[in-house]
Short mmCIF file of C-alpha atoms and ligand atoms in Angstrom, two decimals:
data_model
loop_
_atom_site.label_atom_id
_atom_site.label_comp_id
_atom_site.label_asym_id
_atom_site.label_seq_id
_atom_site.Cartn_x
_atom_site.Cartn_y
_atom_site.Cartn_z
CA MET A 1 -7.31 2.31 10.49
CA THR A 2 -4.67 4.10 8.53
CA LYS A 3 -4.20 3.66 4.88
CA LEU A 4 -1.10 3.91 2.76
CA VAL A 5 -1.54 5.12 -0.77
CA VAL A 6 1.51 4.98 -3.01
CA GLY A 7 2.58 6.68 -6.22
CA SER A 8 5.85 6.00 -7.97
CA ALA A 9 7.82 6.94 -11.05
CA THR A 10 11.32 6.34 -12.45
CA ASP A 11 13.04 7.87 -15.38
CA VAL A 12 16.41 7.49 -17.21
CA GLY A 13 16.97 11.31 -17.16
CA LEU A 14 18.25 13.33 -19.92
CA VAL A 15 21.94 12.35 -19.88
CA ARG A 16 22.44 8.73 -19.05
CA ALA A 17 22.08 5.98 -21.58
CA ASN A 18 20.41 3.58 -19.22
CA ASN A 19 18.47 3.61 -15.98
CA GLN A 20 20.45 1.95 -13.11
CA ASP A 21 17.79 2.84 -10.59
CA GLN A 22 15.33 0.25 -9.45
CA MET A 23 12.26 0.67 -7.41
CA LEU A 24 10.19 -1.84 -5.46
CA VAL A 25 6.47 -1.16 -4.97
CA ALA A 26 5.01 -4.10 -3.10
CA PRO A 27 2.20 -4.14 -0.43
CA GLY A 28 3.78 -2.79 2.68
CA LEU A 29 7.32 -2.77 1.22
CA TYR A 30 8.69 0.01 -0.79
CA ALA A 31 12.29 0.58 -1.85
CA VAL A 32 14.57 2.60 -4.14
CA ALA A 33 18.05 1.39 -5.20
CA ASP A 34 20.56 3.23 -7.23
CA GLY A 35 23.10 0.92 -8.80
CA MET A 36 26.67 1.62 -9.81
CA GLY A 37 29.09 -0.20 -11.94
CA GLY A 38 30.21 -0.40 -15.49
CA HIS A 39 28.32 -2.04 -18.40
CA ALA A 40 25.03 -3.23 -17.01
CA ALA A 41 26.48 -4.02 -13.66
CA GLY A 42 24.76 -1.09 -12.00
CA GLU A 43 21.41 -2.24 -13.25
CA VAL A 44 22.14 -5.79 -12.06
CA ALA A 45 23.24 -4.57 -8.56
CA SER A 46 20.14 -2.56 -7.98
CA ALA A 47 17.65 -5.13 -9.37
CA THR A 48 19.42 -7.92 -7.44
CA ALA A 49 19.22 -5.92 -4.22
CA VAL A 50 15.51 -5.09 -4.33
CA ARG A 51 14.62 -8.62 -5.42
CA ALA A 52 16.69 -10.18 -2.61
CA LEU A 53 15.25 -7.67 -0.13
CA GLN A 54 11.72 -8.52 -1.01
CA ALA A 55 12.37 -12.31 -1.06
CA ALA A 56 14.09 -12.27 2.32
CA PHE A 57 11.53 -10.04 3.93
CA GLU A 58 8.68 -12.26 2.83
CA ALA A 59 10.55 -15.42 3.72
CA SER A 60 11.09 -14.12 7.29
CA GLY A 61 7.31 -14.32 7.90
CA GLU A 62 7.94 -11.49 10.21
CA ARG A 63 7.08 -7.81 9.89
CA SER A 64 9.57 -6.02 12.10
CA SER A 65 12.37 -3.66 11.79
CA GLN A 66 14.80 -6.46 12.66
CA ALA A 67 13.39 -8.49 9.70
CA LEU A 68 13.84 -5.53 7.45
CA GLY A 69 17.35 -5.17 8.56
CA THR A 70 18.12 -8.83 8.05
CA ALA A 71 16.50 -8.70 4.57
CA ALA A 72 18.74 -5.65 3.67
CA ARG A 73 21.80 -7.54 4.74
CA ALA A 74 20.58 -10.55 2.66
CA ALA A 75 20.41 -8.15 -0.21
CA ASN A 76 23.96 -7.00 0.43
CA ARG A 77 25.11 -10.61 0.33
CA ALA A 78 23.18 -11.32 -2.89
CA VAL A 79 24.89 -8.33 -4.71
CA TRP A 80 28.32 -9.22 -3.26
CA GLU A 81 28.14 -12.83 -4.36
CA GLN A 82 26.88 -11.87 -7.80
CA ALA A 83 29.78 -9.48 -8.26
CA ARG A 84 32.25 -12.01 -7.18
CA ALA A 85 30.86 -14.68 -9.57
CA ASN A 86 30.94 -12.46 -12.60
CA ARG A 87 34.20 -10.88 -13.73
CA GLY A 88 32.50 -8.09 -15.53
CA MET A 89 30.51 -7.09 -12.45
CA PHE A 90 33.52 -6.68 -10.16
CA GLY A 91 33.05 -3.64 -7.99
CA MET A 92 29.35 -3.15 -8.66
CA GLY A 93 27.17 -2.06 -5.76
CA THR A 94 24.04 -0.10 -5.06
CA THR A 95 22.33 2.24 -2.60
CA LEU A 96 19.18 1.18 -0.89
CA VAL A 97 16.46 2.92 0.92
CA ALA A 98 13.53 0.79 2.04
CA LEU A 99 10.25 1.53 3.88
CA ALA A 100 8.26 -1.41 5.38
CA VAL A 101 5.11 -1.64 7.30
CA VAL A 102 5.90 -3.47 10.56
CA GLU A 103 3.80 -4.92 13.42
CA HIS A 104 4.46 -4.34 17.04
CA GLU A 105 3.73 -6.77 19.79
CA ASP A 106 0.89 -4.71 21.17
CA GLY A 107 -0.90 -4.96 17.90
CA THR A 108 -0.13 -1.58 16.56
CA SER A 109 1.78 -0.91 13.22
CA GLY A 110 4.55 1.30 12.25
CA LEU A 111 7.05 1.97 9.48
CA ALA A 112 10.63 0.67 9.44
CA VAL A 113 13.45 2.09 7.41
CA ALA A 114 16.56 0.47 6.08
CA HIS A 115 19.10 2.71 4.46
CA ILE A 116 22.60 2.68 2.98
CA GLY A 117 24.16 5.05 0.51
CA ASP A 118 22.84 8.31 -0.72
CA SER A 119 19.27 7.47 -1.85
CA ARG A 120 17.04 9.23 0.59
CA LEU A 121 13.84 9.06 2.73
CA TYR A 122 12.09 12.38 3.35
CA LEU A 123 9.03 13.08 5.47
CA TRP A 124 6.80 15.89 4.19
CA LYS A 125 4.51 16.97 6.97
CA GLN A 126 2.36 20.11 7.40
CA GLY A 127 4.28 21.81 4.55
CA GLY A 128 7.71 21.01 5.77
CA LEU A 129 10.19 18.55 4.31
CA ASP A 130 12.64 16.70 6.54
CA GLN A 131 15.28 14.32 5.39
CA LEU A 132 15.04 11.26 7.63
CA THR A 133 18.08 9.43 6.38
CA VAL A 134 21.69 10.61 6.55
CA ASP A 135 23.69 10.13 3.42
CA HIS A 136 26.65 7.84 3.60
CA THR A 137 28.92 10.11 1.60
CA LEU A 138 32.27 11.62 2.12
CA VAL A 139 30.81 15.12 2.07
CA GLN A 140 28.14 14.25 4.66
CA GLU A 141 30.85 13.08 6.96
CA LEU A 142 32.83 16.29 6.39
CA ILE A 143 29.63 18.22 7.16
CA ASP A 144 29.01 16.25 10.36
CA ASP A 145 32.64 16.99 11.25
CA GLY A 146 32.16 20.66 10.74
CA GLN A 147 34.63 20.88 7.81
CA LEU A 148 32.02 21.65 5.14
CA SER A 149 28.72 23.46 5.14
CA PRO A 150 25.75 21.91 3.29
CA ALA A 151 26.05 24.55 0.65
CA GLN A 152 29.73 23.75 0.12
CA ALA A 153 28.93 20.14 -0.01
CA SER A 154 26.31 20.62 -2.68
CA ILE A 155 28.97 21.71 -5.13
CA HIS A 156 31.95 19.72 -3.78
CA PRO A 157 33.58 17.69 -6.57
CA GLN A 158 33.62 14.54 -4.43
CA ARG A 159 29.96 14.95 -3.34
CA HIS A 160 28.97 11.65 -4.88
CA VAL A 161 31.66 9.53 -3.29
CA LEU A 162 29.96 7.04 -1.05
CA THR A 163 31.34 5.78 2.15
CA ARG A 164 28.95 2.97 2.34
CA ALA A 165 27.05 0.97 -0.24
CA LEU A 166 25.35 -2.38 -0.64
CA GLY A 167 27.25 -5.20 -2.23
CA VAL A 168 30.80 -3.84 -2.25
CA GLU A 169 31.82 -5.95 0.86
CA PRO A 170 30.63 -9.19 2.27
CA SER A 171 28.83 -7.41 5.03
CA ALA A 172 27.28 -3.95 5.09
CA ASP A 173 26.56 -1.40 7.80
CA ILE A 174 22.98 -0.54 7.19
CA ASP A 175 21.00 2.08 9.15
CA VAL A 176 17.72 0.64 10.42
CA PHE A 177 15.17 2.61 12.38
CA GLU A 178 11.46 3.15 12.82
CA VAL A 179 9.16 5.99 12.33
CA LYS A 180 5.65 6.46 13.56
CA PRO A 181 3.28 7.35 10.76
CA GLN A 182 0.56 9.80 11.30
CA HIS A 183 -2.41 10.91 9.21
CA GLY A 184 -1.32 13.33 6.57
CA ASP A 185 2.30 12.18 6.58
CA ARG A 186 3.82 11.83 3.13
CA TYR A 187 6.95 9.83 2.78
CA LEU A 188 9.24 10.26 -0.22
CA LEU A 189 11.85 7.70 -1.17
CA CYS A 190 14.17 8.80 -3.96
CA SER A 191 17.46 8.29 -5.69
CA ASP A 192 19.96 11.05 -5.67
CA GLY A 193 18.83 12.01 -9.23
CA LEU A 194 16.13 14.11 -7.57
CA PRO A 195 18.07 16.03 -4.82
CA ARG A 196 21.03 16.69 -7.07
CA GLU A 197 18.76 18.79 -9.30
CA ALA A 198 16.26 20.29 -6.82
CA SER A 199 16.45 21.80 -3.35
CA ASP A 200 14.42 20.43 -0.43
CA LYS A 201 12.21 23.52 -0.69
CA GLU A 202 11.40 22.85 -4.31
CA ILE A 203 10.73 19.20 -3.66
CA GLY A 204 8.48 20.10 -0.68
CA ALA A 205 6.54 22.63 -2.86
CA VAL A 206 5.78 19.87 -5.39
CA LEU A 207 4.70 17.50 -2.70
CA GLY A 208 2.45 20.23 -1.28
CA ARG A 209 0.89 21.06 -4.68
CA TYR A 210 -0.10 17.63 -5.77
CA PRO A 211 -2.31 15.64 -3.30
CA ASP A 212 -2.35 12.59 -5.56
CA PRO A 213 0.86 10.60 -5.00
CA THR A 214 1.14 9.48 -8.56
CA ALA A 215 0.80 13.01 -9.84
CA ALA A 216 3.42 14.15 -7.23
CA ALA A 217 5.83 11.44 -8.33
CA ARG A 218 5.42 12.35 -11.92
CA GLU A 219 5.86 16.04 -11.19
CA LEU A 220 9.04 15.38 -9.22
CA ILE A 221 10.47 13.53 -12.18
CA ASN A 222 9.59 16.52 -14.35
CA LEU A 223 11.21 18.88 -11.96
CA ALA A 224 14.48 16.95 -12.00
CA LYS A 225 14.45 16.75 -15.73
CA SER A 226 13.70 20.42 -16.13
CA ARG A 227 16.94 21.11 -14.19
CA GLY A 228 19.03 18.96 -16.41
CA GLY A 229 18.18 15.39 -15.53
CA ASN A 230 21.82 14.56 -15.26
CA ASP A 231 21.19 11.27 -13.45
CA ASN A 232 18.50 8.59 -13.31
CA ILE A 233 15.63 9.69 -11.19
CA THR A 234 13.31 7.43 -9.13
CA VAL A 235 10.64 8.49 -6.60
CA VAL A 236 8.20 6.60 -4.47
CA VAL A 237 5.60 8.68 -2.63
CA VAL A 238 3.84 6.95 0.26
CA ASP A 239 0.86 8.84 1.75
CA VAL A 240 -0.51 8.05 5.14
CA LEU A 241 -4.23 8.53 5.26
CA ALA A 242 -6.28 7.80 8.40
CA ASN A 243 -9.79 7.41 9.16
CA ASP A 244 -10.78 7.71 12.66
CA SER A 245 -11.40 4.24 14.01
CA SER A 246 -8.05 2.71 14.76
CA PRO A 247 -5.20 4.98 13.92
CA ASP A 248 -2.59 2.43 14.85
CA THR A 249 -3.23 -0.16 12.20
CA LEU A 250 -2.04 0.26 8.61
CA ILE A 251 -3.77 -0.97 5.59
CA VAL A 252 -2.04 -0.77 2.17
CA VAL A 253 -4.41 0.44 -0.50
CA PRO A 254 -3.60 -0.73 -3.89
CA GLY A 255 -4.24 1.42 -6.86
CA PRO A 256 -3.98 0.67 -10.52
CA ASP A 257 -1.15 -1.54 -11.32
CA ALA A 258 1.93 0.64 -11.55
CA PHE A 259 3.02 -0.98 -14.69
CA GLY A 260 -0.12 -1.10 -16.65
CA GLY A 261 -1.97 -3.90 -15.17
CA PRO A 262 -5.50 -3.81 -13.85
CA PRO A 263 -6.18 -2.74 -10.31
CA THR A 264 -6.02 -5.56 -7.94
CA GLU A 265 -7.26 -6.00 -4.44
CA SER A 266 -4.93 -6.03 -1.55
CA SER A 267 -6.31 -6.33 1.91
CA ALA A 268 -4.19 -5.62 4.81
CA GLY A 269 -2.32 -8.35 6.55
CA ALA A 270 -2.79 -10.02 9.78
CA GLY A 271 -6.26 -10.37 10.93
CA GLY A 272 -7.19 -10.47 7.40
CA GLY A 273 -9.08 -8.15 5.25
CA GLN A 274 -10.47 -4.97 6.44
CA GLY A 275 -9.47 -4.88 10.03
CA GLY A 276 -6.15 -6.37 9.48
CA THR A 277 -3.01 -4.95 10.93
CA ALA A 278 -0.03 -3.95 8.92
CA ALA A 279 1.45 -5.52 5.83
CA PRO A 280 -0.36 -8.05 3.75
CA ALA A 281 1.43 -11.11 2.69
CA LEU A 282 3.81 -10.31 0.00
CA ARG A 283 4.34 -12.42 -3.04
CA ALA A 284 7.77 -12.55 -4.67
CA GLN A 285 7.81 -12.03 -8.26
CA PRO A 286 11.42 -12.00 -9.06
CA GLY A 287 12.08 -11.13 -12.60
CA ARG A 288 8.68 -9.69 -13.31
CA ARG A 289 9.11 -6.60 -15.20
CA GLY A 290 6.69 -3.94 -16.01
CA ALA A 291 5.66 -3.19 -19.46
CA ALA A 292 4.79 0.38 -19.36
CA THR A 293 7.35 2.22 -17.32
CA ALA A 294 8.83 4.38 -19.98
CA GLU A 295 8.54 8.09 -20.38
CA SER A 296 8.43 9.24 -16.93
CA ASP A 297 8.02 5.65 -16.69
CA GLU A 298 4.33 5.69 -16.45
CA PRO A 299 4.44 6.72 -12.92
CA GLY A 300 2.07 4.52 -11.12
CA THR A 301 0.29 3.84 -7.99
CA SER A 302 1.14 1.08 -5.69
CA THR A 303 0.59 -2.46 -6.89
CA SER A 304 -0.81 -5.17 -4.76
CA GLU A 305 1.93 -7.44 -5.90
CA GLY A 306 5.61 -7.05 -5.49
CA ASP A 307 7.21 -5.61 -8.54
CA VAL A 308 10.59 -4.43 -9.49
CA ALA A 309 10.41 -1.45 -11.59
CA PRO A 310 12.87 -2.04 -14.43
CA ALA A 311 15.38 0.32 -15.79
CA LYS A 312 13.14 1.31 -18.48
CA ASP A 313 13.78 2.51 -21.85
CA SER A 314 10.73 3.79 -23.48
CA ALA A 315 8.78 1.27 -25.32
CA VAL A 316 8.78 2.70 -28.77
CA PRO A 317 5.60 1.72 -30.59
CA PRO A 318 6.33 -0.05 -33.86
CA PRO A 319 5.93 2.17 -36.84
CA ASP A 320 3.04 1.67 -39.11
CA ILE A 321 4.26 -0.58 -41.88
CA ALA A 322 2.45 -0.25 -45.12
CA PRO A 323 2.67 -3.26 -47.40
CA VAL A 324 4.91 -2.51 -50.40
CA HIS A 325 4.33 -4.27 -53.68
CA LEU A 326 7.39 -4.61 -55.82
CA ALA A 327 7.14 -5.25 -59.43
CA ALA A 328 9.16 -8.28 -60.51
CA SER A 329 12.25 -7.25 -62.42
CA PRO A 330 13.65 -9.18 -65.29
CA LYS A 331 16.67 -11.32 -64.44
CA ARG A 332 19.77 -9.49 -65.79
CA PHE A 333 22.48 -11.43 -64.00
CA THR A 334 24.19 -14.77 -64.39
CA TRP A 335 25.19 -17.09 -61.53
CA ARG A 336 28.87 -16.11 -62.22
CA VAL A 337 28.17 -12.49 -61.70
CA LEU A 338 26.28 -13.26 -58.61
CA ALA A 339 29.24 -15.29 -57.17
CA PHE A 340 31.57 -12.48 -58.03
CA VAL A 341 29.49 -9.89 -56.26
CA ALA A 342 29.09 -12.19 -53.26
CA ALA A 343 32.84 -12.80 -52.97
CA ALA A 344 33.67 -9.13 -53.36
CA GLY A 345 31.06 -8.24 -50.83
CA ALA A 346 32.45 -10.79 -48.34
CA VAL A 347 36.00 -9.41 -48.70
CA ILE A 348 34.88 -5.81 -48.38
CA GLY A 349 32.48 -6.63 -45.57
CA GLY A 350 35.21 -8.57 -43.76
CA ALA A 351 37.67 -5.75 -44.00
CA ILE A 352 35.13 -3.21 -42.80
CA GLY A 353 34.19 -5.53 -39.97
CA ALA A 354 37.82 -5.95 -38.89
CA ILE A 355 38.39 -2.23 -38.89
CA ALA A 356 35.14 -1.61 -37.01
CA TRP A 357 36.07 -4.24 -34.49
CA TYR A 358 39.45 -2.70 -33.92
CA ALA A 359 38.06 0.81 -33.79
CA ARG A 360 35.38 -0.11 -31.23
CA SER A 361 37.07 -2.70 -29.14
CA ALA A 362 38.49 -0.31 -26.67
CA TYR A 363 37.45 2.47 -24.39
CA PHE A 364 39.19 5.56 -23.29
CA VAL A 365 38.81 8.00 -20.37
CA THR A 366 39.29 11.62 -21.20
CA VAL A 367 38.43 15.10 -20.09
CA SER A 368 35.69 16.65 -22.19
CA HIS A 369 34.49 20.17 -21.42
CA GLY A 370 35.88 19.84 -17.93
CA ASN A 371 34.05 16.61 -17.26
CA ILE A 372 35.58 13.14 -16.99
CA ASP A 373 33.99 10.97 -19.59
CA VAL A 374 34.39 7.51 -20.99
CA TYR A 375 34.24 6.98 -24.71
CA GLN A 376 34.05 3.83 -26.75
CA GLY A 377 36.55 3.73 -29.55
CA ARG A 378 40.02 5.07 -29.83
CA PRO A 379 41.17 8.62 -29.37
CA GLY A 380 40.79 10.45 -32.64
CA GLY A 381 38.88 7.60 -34.14
CA VAL A 382 39.89 5.02 -36.78
CA LEU A 383 39.01 5.97 -40.41
CA TRP A 384 35.33 6.78 -40.30
CA PHE A 385 34.66 5.07 -36.97
CA GLY A 386 34.76 7.93 -34.45
CA PRO A 387 34.60 7.38 -30.77
CA THR A 388 31.15 7.60 -29.05
CA LEU A 389 30.28 8.64 -25.58
CA ALA A 390 29.86 5.57 -23.36
CA GLU A 391 29.38 7.17 -20.02
CA ARG A 392 29.38 10.62 -18.68
CA THR A 393 30.61 10.41 -15.09
CA ARG A 394 29.88 12.76 -12.30
CA TYR A 395 33.47 13.70 -11.95
CA THR A 396 35.21 16.83 -13.26
CA ALA A 397 38.81 17.67 -13.86
CA GLN A 398 38.91 18.88 -10.27
CA SER A 399 38.03 15.36 -9.13
CA VAL A 400 41.33 13.88 -10.16
CA PRO A 401 44.88 14.67 -9.44
CA GLN A 402 46.29 17.58 -11.44
CA TYR A 403 49.27 15.57 -12.74
CA GLU A 404 46.90 13.08 -14.39
CA LEU A 405 45.13 15.67 -16.53
CA ALA A 406 47.67 15.72 -19.23
CA THR A 407 47.26 11.99 -19.74
CA LEU A 408 43.55 12.27 -19.64
CA GLU A 409 43.46 15.01 -22.18
CA GLN A 410 45.13 12.68 -24.57
CA GLY A 411 42.70 9.84 -23.71
CA GLU A 412 43.79 7.00 -21.46
CA LEU A 413 42.99 3.74 -23.27
CA VAL A 414 41.47 0.85 -21.27
CA PRO A 415 40.19 -2.52 -22.37
CA SER A 416 36.61 -2.31 -21.07
CA LEU A 417 34.04 0.00 -19.56
CA SER A 418 34.45 -1.63 -16.10
CA GLN A 419 38.11 -1.05 -16.28
CA ALA A 420 37.43 2.56 -17.26
CA ASN A 421 35.35 2.94 -14.09
CA LEU A 422 38.05 1.35 -11.94
CA TYR A 423 40.57 3.61 -13.34
CA ILE A 424 38.45 6.69 -12.69
CA ARG A 425 37.67 5.42 -9.19
CA ARG A 426 41.36 5.08 -8.52
CA LEU A 427 42.08 8.55 -9.72
CA VAL A 428 39.34 10.01 -7.53
CA SER A 429 40.54 8.11 -4.54
CA GLN A 430 44.03 9.41 -5.13
CA LYS A 431 42.70 12.96 -5.15
CA ILE A 432 40.69 12.33 -1.96
CA GLU A 433 43.67 10.79 -0.22
CA ALA A 434 45.69 13.78 -1.15
CA GLN A 435 43.09 16.15 0.13
CA VAL A 436 41.46 14.63 3.11
CA PRO A 437 43.56 13.81 6.24
CA LEU A 438 42.01 10.39 6.91
CA PRO A 439 41.51 8.93 10.21
CA GLY A 440 43.61 8.13 13.00
CA GLY A 441 40.49 9.17 14.73
CA ALA A 442 41.44 12.67 15.48
CA ARG A 443 38.51 14.11 13.72
CA GLY A 444 35.99 12.00 15.47
CA ALA A 445 33.92 9.93 13.17
CA PRO A 446 30.28 10.80 12.62
CA HIS A 447 27.65 8.17 13.31
CA GLY A 448 30.16 6.61 15.76
CA LYS A 449 32.16 5.31 12.83
CA GLN A 450 35.68 5.83 11.53
CA LEU A 451 35.71 7.56 8.22
CA PRO A 452 36.86 4.77 6.02
CA SER A 453 39.74 5.07 3.71
CA PRO A 454 38.21 5.72 0.26
CA SER A 455 40.67 3.27 -1.23
CA LYS A 456 39.35 0.60 0.92
CA THR A 457 35.64 1.15 1.52
CA GLY A 458 34.95 4.48 0.03
CA THR A 459 33.02 3.80 -3.11
CA ALA A 460 33.11 6.26 -5.85
CA LYS A 461 29.70 6.22 -7.31
CA LEU A 462 30.24 5.92 -10.90
CA PRO A 463 27.62 6.00 -13.51
MG1 MG B 501 21.95 8.20 -9.01
#
């Protein structure tokens, strides 16, 4: 029998205002999704994806790579339809990397992988780290095509432009494959917030230093944050531990609830209990959110129940409130004075409110210290209402056409955050189109695919 032991952690990082990553830690099904889109759309996209994935995988009643692929396509549809139904979520999407215990007809078990975007699956084995998924990014395609080296890609201004993502089109091209787990294997699912800050060598060193998967997950978060934490960071570490009897069956070993609940028992699937094969029955718990995922997000060990790790903001404990006793003061006002004060207050308050509304009702895109950022407010501010940073994108002045820089330096006013993201995406696409000679097919497309036109299917991964 082979056991899986899981540790996980997610963190907003040090720059982003919210966490658009989501992780799924359910018995026999693990996933990381990294959402994109303005306002809360990125969070909605990633949460929708993992919930739909879990629900569809469970509903299939089948534990196979085909069922995982079907579930991932259902997740794509769920995100797509939600984006279409909500104006403010237009253009949202998400990456997805999922790992599922699957059963074979001969009674053995394996692990199936579904992947789209630039979240990654790694295998750490005997001290070496291998990336098992291939990023669906523009730079990866250029690497595959021999036009960029991995080192050049790591600093390329368009390195975050995705060529495939979940939920941006009615159907998605999702990579699905199987891996054969062996004792001692350690699988790592992560969002790009980890590899953008740390090299494979550094990630592998942490995985080798911390045998406990929860400790390893927590330390990987710390590693990314120590390097700047410029993006949300999410990691799920899945250890394959065998004893000697039946190395081809998998049992999922639950640990303490990842989100603060008590440990629960989860036996392994078919055949029931101890000798069962593969994944246990999963129970959908859409909407359930953990309570203690803040601050390195309480990295946890696998739960026995499906759970979606929320984008967490640390739960700040309420301050101690000491009772305050006020001495009664003598009445020194008349009702007339009170009415006057109330009327004056209403007028002043209304005026301030109107100014504040005007000052804060718009967004603008600008270049700040070489970075393309989105601010809420108006360039230069209005009276004492200065603009505030709404989103720091991954793009720099080099990511957009040169001729747009003068406009951006002044601040390009847009009505909403989602419009800001669309505007930036358009600029980035213009720059890419100007730089990259797109298809025709002469270059030969990696993965047997044509490199899509960024303006059509290339998805700039915005914060
Ligand atoms: Mg990310």
